[in-house]
Amino acid sequence: MAAAKKAVLGPLVGAVDQGTSSTRFLVFNSKTAELLSHHQVEIKQEFPREGWVEQDPKEILQSVYECIEKTCEKLGQLNIDISNIKAIGVSNQRETTVVWDKLTGEPLYNAVVWLDLRTQSTVENLSKRIPGNNNFVKSKTGLPLSTYFSAVKLRWLLDNVRKVQRAVEEDRALFGTIDSWLIWSLTGGANGGVHCTDVTNASRTMLFNIHSLAWDKELCEFFEIPMKILPNVRSSSEIYGLMKISHSLKAGALEGVPISGCLGDQSAALVGQMCFQDGQAKNTYGTGCFLLCNTGRKCVFSEHGLLTTVAYKFGRDKPVYYALEGSVAIAGAVIRWLRDNLGIIKTSEEIEKLAKVVGTSYGCYFVPAFSGLYAPYWEPSARGIICGLTQFTNKCHIAFAALEAVCFQTREILDAMNRDCGIPLSHLQVDGGMTNNKILMQLQADILYIPVVKPSMPETTALGAAMAAGAAEGVGVWSLEPEDLSAVTMERFEPQINAEESEIRYSTWKKAVMKSVGWVTTQSSESGDPSIFCSLPLGFFIVSSMVMLIGARYISGIP
């Protein structure tokens, strides 16, 4: 019997989407932006000490190989010829820091994840050295001095890990965010791998001057980072190198395919949502929550706790575009915490069912400040609290309060953005895994009191990386001209409560936030001897919640 004929779909583009919680490889039709197939693998997070968050760089790389292989298998089953994949883009969790040996390809320590708090005392010591009237770090980078960004994580590795110190001394060390680690590995690794990053990821390190678009000598000297270990900075859309499948992959057809797009995940989502005009904004609901507003070719510096960051640069000779960003540390991660730490749900999807049972938090408020508060507060002393508990409170109310917390945090970011930009958003474009939760989306519209608009194809982060890769010079299979961009069907959520009720709930939330601040009174996480204040609130409220949950079974009749 003759083999089934392979379907011809025209040029395809692949995208590696490496997030904090999972890795995916997705393949799109470059003419229609249709998602043809994908595969996803969950990634482990390790918490060796209070406030420390790490991942294994080799597990991340292995997950990329696995996702590529499984997706190619699925395409084969659909009779889609993988030789039609003409380019690959990379989107990644930002700020997460890796140092590896360029001779062996081995990581010299676990990846220090963006959420990690071990560098708080480093941040405090460095902040004393910044003149009050000349915050040159913020003016050059658009970022506040915070544990969030890569420079202080790299400084910690250089100070505390002998293998890293020795590799730097012997000129064997390379530093990168996850995009750099993946591109270097996928283009040959120790056998000629390309050590580069793009402007969006570089802008999150606190070592990169967002005006000159280059590593900054003064910043590197301030953080005492040797410039020789830094990757070359490229645009977000150009050919960096070709795939070299040194791994035992069945997907050998991807050998020689150019890797030609690279965007930090939030910039990728901005592109995937096609927010190419000044004032267009999107919010991505992932492990954290990130609201970006395109400010065009001008840097807008925030007066209200937002970050100024690079949005994208589509080609070596093309202009750079900037964005204002509000960053929330914990969004989807709060659902994972309810699943893994409290055990009140078995799967992340169950949260919607629990919340639907009650339809209200019944005065319960959840501030998930597990890693301090990010924008607009930048308050590292905060820790997670659940307050407003009564004997009536049950796990359904806590589930509802967790979803509300994501929405309230977004409202705080949006308020800050409206004050900085001066023009309130008429609607909010949203994407990310959590947007499948209809209760969350309706709550978001109610709390913002503006419509929330969700694309029918939610994989906008991967789509953005694919668009950048397909549009690169030398590839040219994806047009970014406005008239050529595919129209996207949208689902719209309109506010359903009155404005007064929305304001009352929001003001009570802000009261709860104030109660979460100031818990950590001694910073000793770098020495590995966590302060009792670090663990008191969460430990206390885990116990409180469990007591309430047990009692609630008798009151609510919920098993």
XYZ file of C-alpha atoms in Angstrom, residues 13 15 17 24 26-29 32-38 268-269 271-274 284 429-433 435-436 453-467 478 486-491:
51
model
C 7.681 27.963 11.979
C 8.682 28.017 18.696
C 8.350 28.399 24.812
C 6.552 23.657 25.121
C 4.708 24.604 19.078
C 4.506 24.677 15.290
C 2.530 27.342 13.377
C 1.513 27.861 9.766
C -2.418 31.798 8.724
C -0.840 31.803 12.246
C -2.741 28.534 12.853
C -1.307 26.318 15.606
C -0.777 22.877 14.037
C 0.652 20.858 16.923
C 2.517 21.155 20.205
C 6.871 37.624 22.932
C 3.294 37.828 24.240
C 4.168 40.658 19.796
C 1.809 37.653 19.665
C -1.066 39.927 20.758
C 0.039 42.277 17.928
C -0.136 37.529 30.559
C -6.008 42.120 26.113
C -5.133 38.929 27.984
C -3.322 35.651 27.363
C -1.592 32.802 29.181
C -2.705 29.464 30.601
C -7.163 32.679 30.823
C -8.911 29.344 30.224
C -10.563 40.516 25.674
C -9.051 37.068 25.113
C -7.865 35.643 21.779
C -9.372 32.286 20.814
C -5.822 30.945 20.353
C -4.213 31.613 23.752
C -0.632 30.604 22.816
C 0.393 34.185 22.107
C 3.845 33.908 23.730
C 4.900 31.113 21.390
C 3.187 32.866 18.475
C 5.270 36.010 19.113
C 8.509 34.013 19.075
C 7.411 32.273 15.854
C 6.540 35.612 14.212
C 6.207 35.650 7.967
C -4.124 37.391 10.443
C -7.270 38.653 12.122
C -7.736 36.987 15.504
C -11.139 35.984 16.878
C -11.696 37.212 20.423
C -13.801 36.292 23.432
